[in-house]
PDB file of C-alpha atoms in Angstrom:
ATOM      1  CA  UNK I   1     -10.645-140.257 -13.971  1.00 50.00           C
ATOM      2  CA  UNK I   2     -10.116-136.603 -14.937  1.00 57.00           C
ATOM      3  CA  UNK I   3     -12.358-134.757 -17.347  1.00 56.00           C
ATOM      4  CA  UNK I   4     -10.480-134.216 -20.631  1.00 56.00           C
ATOM      5  CA  UNK I   5     -12.568-131.082 -21.261  1.00 53.00           C
ATOM      6  CA  UNK I   6     -12.809-129.023 -18.014  1.00 56.00           C
ATOM      7  CA  UNK I   7     -14.589-126.177 -19.841  1.00 57.00           C
ATOM      8  CA  UNK I   8     -16.909-128.668 -21.562  1.00 57.00           C
ATOM      9  CA  UNK I   9     -16.528-130.578 -24.784  1.00 57.00           C
ATOM     10  CA  UNK I  10     -15.796-128.711 -28.016  1.00 59.00           C
ATOM     11  CA  UNK I  11     -18.778-127.761 -30.179  1.00 59.00           C
ATOM     12  CA  UNK I  12     -20.274-130.719 -31.937  1.00 59.00           C
ATOM     13  CA  UNK I  13     -18.955-133.231 -29.355  1.00 63.00           C
ATOM     14  CA  UNK I  14     -21.549-134.877 -27.074  1.00 61.00           C
ATOM     15  CA  UNK I  15     -21.744-133.649 -23.482  1.00 61.00           C
ATOM     16  CA  UNK I  16     -21.177-136.370 -20.856  1.00 61.00           C
ATOM     17  CA  UNK I  17     -24.366-135.501 -18.940  1.00 61.00           C
ATOM     18  CA  UNK I  18     -26.894-135.519 -21.794  1.00 63.00           C
ATOM     19  CA  UNK I  19     -25.088-137.146 -24.680  1.00 61.00           C
ATOM     20  CA  UNK I  20     -26.414-134.361 -26.964  1.00 60.00           C
ATOM     21  CA  UNK I  21     -23.933-132.385 -29.059  1.00 63.00           C
ATOM     22  CA  UNK I  22     -22.887-129.084 -27.480  1.00 61.00           C
ATOM     23  CA  UNK I  23     -24.236-126.057 -29.354  1.00 66.00           C
ATOM     24  CA  UNK I  24     -21.854-123.231 -30.205  1.00 77.00           C
ATOM     25  CA  UNK I  25     -22.835-119.970 -28.500  1.00 84.00           C
ATOM     26  CA  UNK I  26     -23.272-117.037 -30.864  1.00 81.00           C
ATOM     27  CA  UNK I  27     -20.493-114.480 -30.911  1.00 84.00           C
ATOM     28  CA  UNK I  28     -20.967-110.817 -29.998  1.00 83.00           C
ATOM     29  CA  UNK I  29     -20.859-109.932 -33.699  1.00 84.00           C
ATOM     30  CA  UNK I  30     -23.594-112.453 -34.482  1.00 85.00           C
ATOM     31  CA  UNK I  31     -25.741-111.143 -31.617  1.00 85.00           C
ATOM     32  CA  UNK I  32     -25.208-107.559 -32.756  1.00 86.00           C
ATOM     33  CA  UNK I  33     -26.050-108.565 -36.325  1.00 86.00           C
ATOM     34  CA  UNK I  34     -29.250-110.259 -35.151  1.00 86.00           C
ATOM     35  CA  UNK I  35     -30.282-107.198 -33.121  1.00 84.00           C
ATOM     36  CA  UNK I  36     -29.566-104.909 -36.084  1.00 87.00           C
ATOM     37  CA  UNK I  37     -31.563-107.155 -38.416  1.00 87.00           C
ATOM     38  CA  UNK I  38     -34.470-107.198 -35.957  1.00 86.00           C
ATOM     39  CA  UNK I  39     -34.391-103.410 -35.639  1.00 83.00           C
ATOM     40  CA  UNK I  40     -34.343-103.025 -39.425  1.00 88.00           C
ATOM     41  CA  UNK I  41     -37.280-105.405 -39.743  1.00 88.00           C
ATOM     42  CA  UNK I  42     -39.179-103.536 -37.020  1.00 85.00           C
ATOM     43  CA  UNK I  43     -38.445-100.204 -38.696  1.00 82.00           C
ATOM     44  CA  UNK I  44     -39.656-101.501 -42.087  1.00 87.00           C
ATOM     45  CA  UNK I  45     -42.818-102.880 -40.503  1.00 88.00           C
ATOM     46  CA  UNK I  46     -43.494 -99.564 -38.779  1.00 86.00           C
ATOM     47  CA  UNK I  47     -43.056 -97.709 -42.075  1.00 86.00           C
ATOM     48  CA  UNK I  48     -45.369-100.157 -43.838  1.00 86.00           C
ATOM     49  CA  UNK I  49     -47.967 -99.737 -41.072  1.00 87.00           C
ATOM     50  CA  UNK I  50     -47.697 -95.959 -41.399  1.00 84.00           C
ATOM     51  CA  UNK I  51     -48.184 -96.224 -45.187  1.00 86.00           C
ATOM     52  CA  UNK I  52     -51.283 -98.388 -44.753  1.00 87.00           C
ATOM     53  CA  UNK I  53     -52.708 -95.992 -42.167  1.00 87.00           C
ATOM     54  CA  UNK I  54     -51.964 -93.007 -44.396  1.00 88.00           C
ATOM     55  CA  UNK I  55     -53.680 -94.668 -47.375  1.00 88.00           C
ATOM     56  CA  UNK I  56     -56.729 -95.463 -45.251  1.00 88.00           C
ATOM     57  CA  UNK I  57     -56.884 -91.924 -43.911  1.00 87.00           C
ATOM     58  CA  UNK I  58     -56.369 -90.490 -47.408  1.00 89.00           C
ATOM     59  CA  UNK I  59     -59.348 -92.460 -48.699  1.00 91.00           C
ATOM     60  CA  UNK I  60     -61.492 -91.205 -45.810  1.00 90.00           C
ATOM     61  CA  UNK I  61     -60.260 -87.659 -46.398  1.00 91.00           C
ATOM     62  CA  UNK I  62     -60.996 -87.886 -50.119  1.00 92.00           C
ATOM     63  CA  UNK I  63     -64.549 -89.023 -49.482  1.00 93.00           C
ATOM     64  CA  UNK I  64     -65.089 -86.283 -46.901  1.00 93.00           C
ATOM     65  CA  UNK I  65     -63.620 -83.668 -49.267  1.00 93.00           C
ATOM     66  CA  UNK I  66     -65.966 -84.841 -52.018  1.00 94.00           C
ATOM     67  CA  UNK I  67     -68.941 -84.461 -49.716  1.00 95.00           C
ATOM     68  CA  UNK I  68     -67.769 -81.004 -48.613  1.00 93.00           C
ATOM     69  CA  UNK I  69     -67.303 -80.032 -52.250  1.00 95.00           C
ATOM     70  CA  UNK I  70     -70.847 -81.185 -53.008  1.00 95.00           C
ATOM     71  CA  UNK I  71     -72.133 -79.229 -50.026  1.00 96.00           C
ATOM     72  CA  UNK I  72     -70.252 -76.144 -51.232  1.00 94.00           C
ATOM     73  CA  UNK I  73     -71.786 -76.446 -54.684  1.00 96.00           C
ATOM     74  CA  UNK I  74     -75.249 -76.883 -53.172  1.00 97.00           C
ATOM     75  CA  UNK I  75     -74.701 -73.802 -50.995  1.00 95.00           C
ATOM     76  CA  UNK I  76     -73.600 -71.867 -54.078  1.00 95.00           C
ATOM     77  CA  UNK I  77     -76.804 -72.879 -55.867  1.00 96.00           C
ATOM     78  CA  UNK I  78     -78.871 -71.826 -52.827  1.00 96.00           C
ATOM     79  CA  UNK I  79     -77.178 -68.429 -52.818  1.00 95.00           C
ATOM     80  CA  UNK I  80     -77.638 -68.040 -56.569  1.00 96.00           C
ATOM     81  CA  UNK I  81     -81.322 -68.878 -56.594  1.00 96.00           C
ATOM     82  CA  UNK I  82     -81.897 -67.037 -53.315  1.00 96.00           C
ATOM     83  CA  UNK I  83     -80.343 -63.959 -54.867  1.00 95.00           C
ATOM     84  CA  UNK I  84     -82.593 -64.328 -57.922  1.00 96.00           C
ATOM     85  CA  UNK I  85     -85.615 -64.681 -55.661  1.00 96.00           C
ATOM     86  CA  UNK I  86     -84.539 -61.558 -53.757  1.00 96.00           C
ATOM     87  CA  UNK I  87     -84.160 -59.646 -57.031  1.00 96.00           C
ATOM     88  CA  UNK I  88     -87.647 -60.654 -58.149  1.00 95.00           C
ATOM     89  CA  UNK I  89     -89.048 -59.894 -54.695  1.00 96.00           C
ATOM     90  CA  UNK I  90     -87.522 -56.416 -54.717  1.00 95.00           C
ATOM     91  CA  UNK I  91     -88.780 -55.969 -58.293  1.00 94.00           C
ATOM     92  CA  UNK I  92     -92.285 -55.698 -56.787  1.00 95.00           C
ATOM     93  CA  UNK I  93     -91.141 -52.590 -54.900  1.00 94.00           C
ATOM     94  CA  UNK I  94     -88.667 -51.044 -57.390  1.00 95.00           C
ATOM     95  CA  UNK I  95     -87.460 -51.401 -60.941  1.00 95.00           C
ATOM     96  CA  UNK I  96     -85.916 -54.858 -61.687  1.00 93.00           C
ATOM     97  CA  UNK I  97     -82.572 -53.347 -62.742  1.00 94.00           C
ATOM     98  CA  UNK I  98     -82.194 -51.472 -59.446  1.00 95.00           C
ATOM     99  CA  UNK I  99     -83.167 -54.576 -57.494  1.00 95.00           C
ATOM    100  CA  UNK I 100     -80.469 -56.603 -59.266  1.00 95.00           C
ATOM    101  CA  UNK I 101     -77.911 -53.841 -58.643  1.00 95.00           C
ATOM    102  CA  UNK I 102     -78.829 -53.703 -54.941  1.00 94.00           C
ATOM    103  CA  UNK I 103     -78.374 -57.495 -54.544  1.00 95.00           C
ATOM    104  CA  UNK I 104     -75.062 -57.267 -56.440  1.00 95.00           C
ATOM    105  CA  UNK I 105     -73.808 -54.531 -54.087  1.00 95.00           C
ATOM    106  CA  UNK I 106     -74.738 -56.641 -51.054  1.00 94.00           C
ATOM    107  CA  UNK I 107     -72.741 -59.563 -52.467  1.00 94.00           C
ATOM    108  CA  UNK I 108     -69.798 -57.255 -53.259  1.00 95.00           C
ATOM    109  CA  UNK I 109     -69.724 -56.075 -49.628  1.00 95.00           C
ATOM    110  CA  UNK I 110     -69.836 -59.683 -48.389  1.00 94.00           C
ATOM    111  CA  UNK I 111     -66.984 -60.607 -50.765  1.00 93.00           C
ATOM    112  CA  UNK I 112     -64.865 -57.624 -49.635  1.00 95.00           C
ATOM    113  CA  UNK I 113     -65.318 -58.449 -45.939  1.00 95.00           C
ATOM    114  CA  UNK I 114     -64.452 -62.104 -46.508  1.00 92.00           C
ATOM    115  CA  UNK I 115     -61.382 -61.099 -48.540  1.00 94.00           C
ATOM    116  CA  UNK I 116     -60.053 -58.788 -45.816  1.00 94.00           C
ATOM    117  CA  UNK I 117     -60.631 -61.389 -43.089  1.00 93.00           C
ATOM    118  CA  UNK I 118     -59.055 -64.152 -45.155  1.00 91.00           C
ATOM    119  CA  UNK I 119     -56.009 -62.055 -46.029  1.00 91.00           C
ATOM    120  CA  UNK I 120     -55.387 -61.133 -42.390  1.00 91.00           C
ATOM    121  CA  UNK I 121     -55.672 -64.760 -41.303  1.00 89.00           C
ATOM    122  CA  UNK I 122     -53.363 -65.868 -44.116  1.00 89.00           C
ATOM    123  CA  UNK I 123     -50.668 -63.493 -42.830  1.00 87.00           C
ATOM    124  CA  UNK I 124     -50.793 -65.338 -39.497  1.00 84.00           C
ATOM    125  CA  UNK I 125     -49.997 -68.682 -41.141  1.00 79.00           C
ATOM    126  CA  UNK I 126     -46.408 -69.866 -40.804  1.00 74.00           C
ATOM    127  CA  UNK I 127     -45.276 -72.267 -43.539  1.00 76.00           C
ATOM    128  CA  UNK I 128     -42.493 -73.666 -41.322  1.00 76.00           C
ATOM    129  CA  UNK I 129     -43.407 -76.470 -38.898  1.00 73.00           C
ATOM    130  CA  UNK I 130     -41.948 -74.663 -35.858  1.00 77.00           C
ATOM    131  CA  UNK I 131     -42.649 -77.381 -33.290  1.00 78.00           C
ATOM    132  CA  UNK I 132     -41.159 -80.134 -35.455  1.00 75.00           C
ATOM    133  CA  UNK I 133     -38.019 -78.067 -36.100  1.00 78.00           C
ATOM    134  CA  UNK I 134     -37.643 -77.478 -32.362  1.00 80.00           C
ATOM    135  CA  UNK I 135     -37.978 -81.162 -31.461  1.00 79.00           C
ATOM    136  CA  UNK I 136     -35.506 -82.117 -34.218  1.00 73.00           C
ATOM    137  CA  UNK I 137     -33.008 -79.638 -32.780  1.00 80.00           C
ATOM    138  CA  UNK I 138     -33.517 -81.157 -29.320  1.00 78.00           C
ATOM    139  CA  UNK I 139     -33.031 -84.663 -30.727  1.00 70.00           C
ATOM    140  CA  UNK I 140     -29.815 -83.619 -32.460  1.00 76.00           C
ATOM    141  CA  UNK I 141     -28.563 -81.993 -29.243  1.00 79.00           C
ATOM    142  CA  UNK I 142     -29.324 -85.141 -27.292  1.00 74.00           C
ATOM    143  CA  UNK I 143     -27.611 -87.329 -29.903  1.00 70.00           C
ATOM    144  CA  UNK I 144     -24.459 -85.222 -29.610  1.00 76.00           C
ATOM    145  CA  UNK I 145     -24.517 -85.251 -25.783  1.00 76.00           C
ATOM    146  CA  UNK I 146     -26.739 -88.121 -24.528  1.00 65.00           C
ATOM    147  CA  UNK I 147     -25.611 -87.757 -20.884  1.00 65.00           C
ATOM    148  CA  UNK I 148     -26.819 -84.162 -20.466  1.00 59.00           C
TER     149      UNK I 148
END
């Protein structure tokens, strides 16, 4: 007796060996569609994970910034009351007006030095993300010529 289906029975027909219906194999288009769907799902999940991580880090950063702001205010108060104490301490040696002027001049010198240092450092700052731009250029070059 010859096998009526040498390549196997058509889909849905039972196979002689197992008696179970033969399953249709997915086409290349279906496989490609499944891979694309999986990649899209993976990409969405990665973006969602990044959002969650960014929110978590933003909360931590906000709390740390609040604490640094509080520390800055406390330092300001220390400097204010320390300056007043210095004025009153110098008032024992000289007139109170001259003592206040002397402390003011000291603070003006400190402010000028900090301004000059800050301005020179600000000129060194580049607003463009140079390294990111370079890697994006490399990625684009590779995408155009992946065999190089």
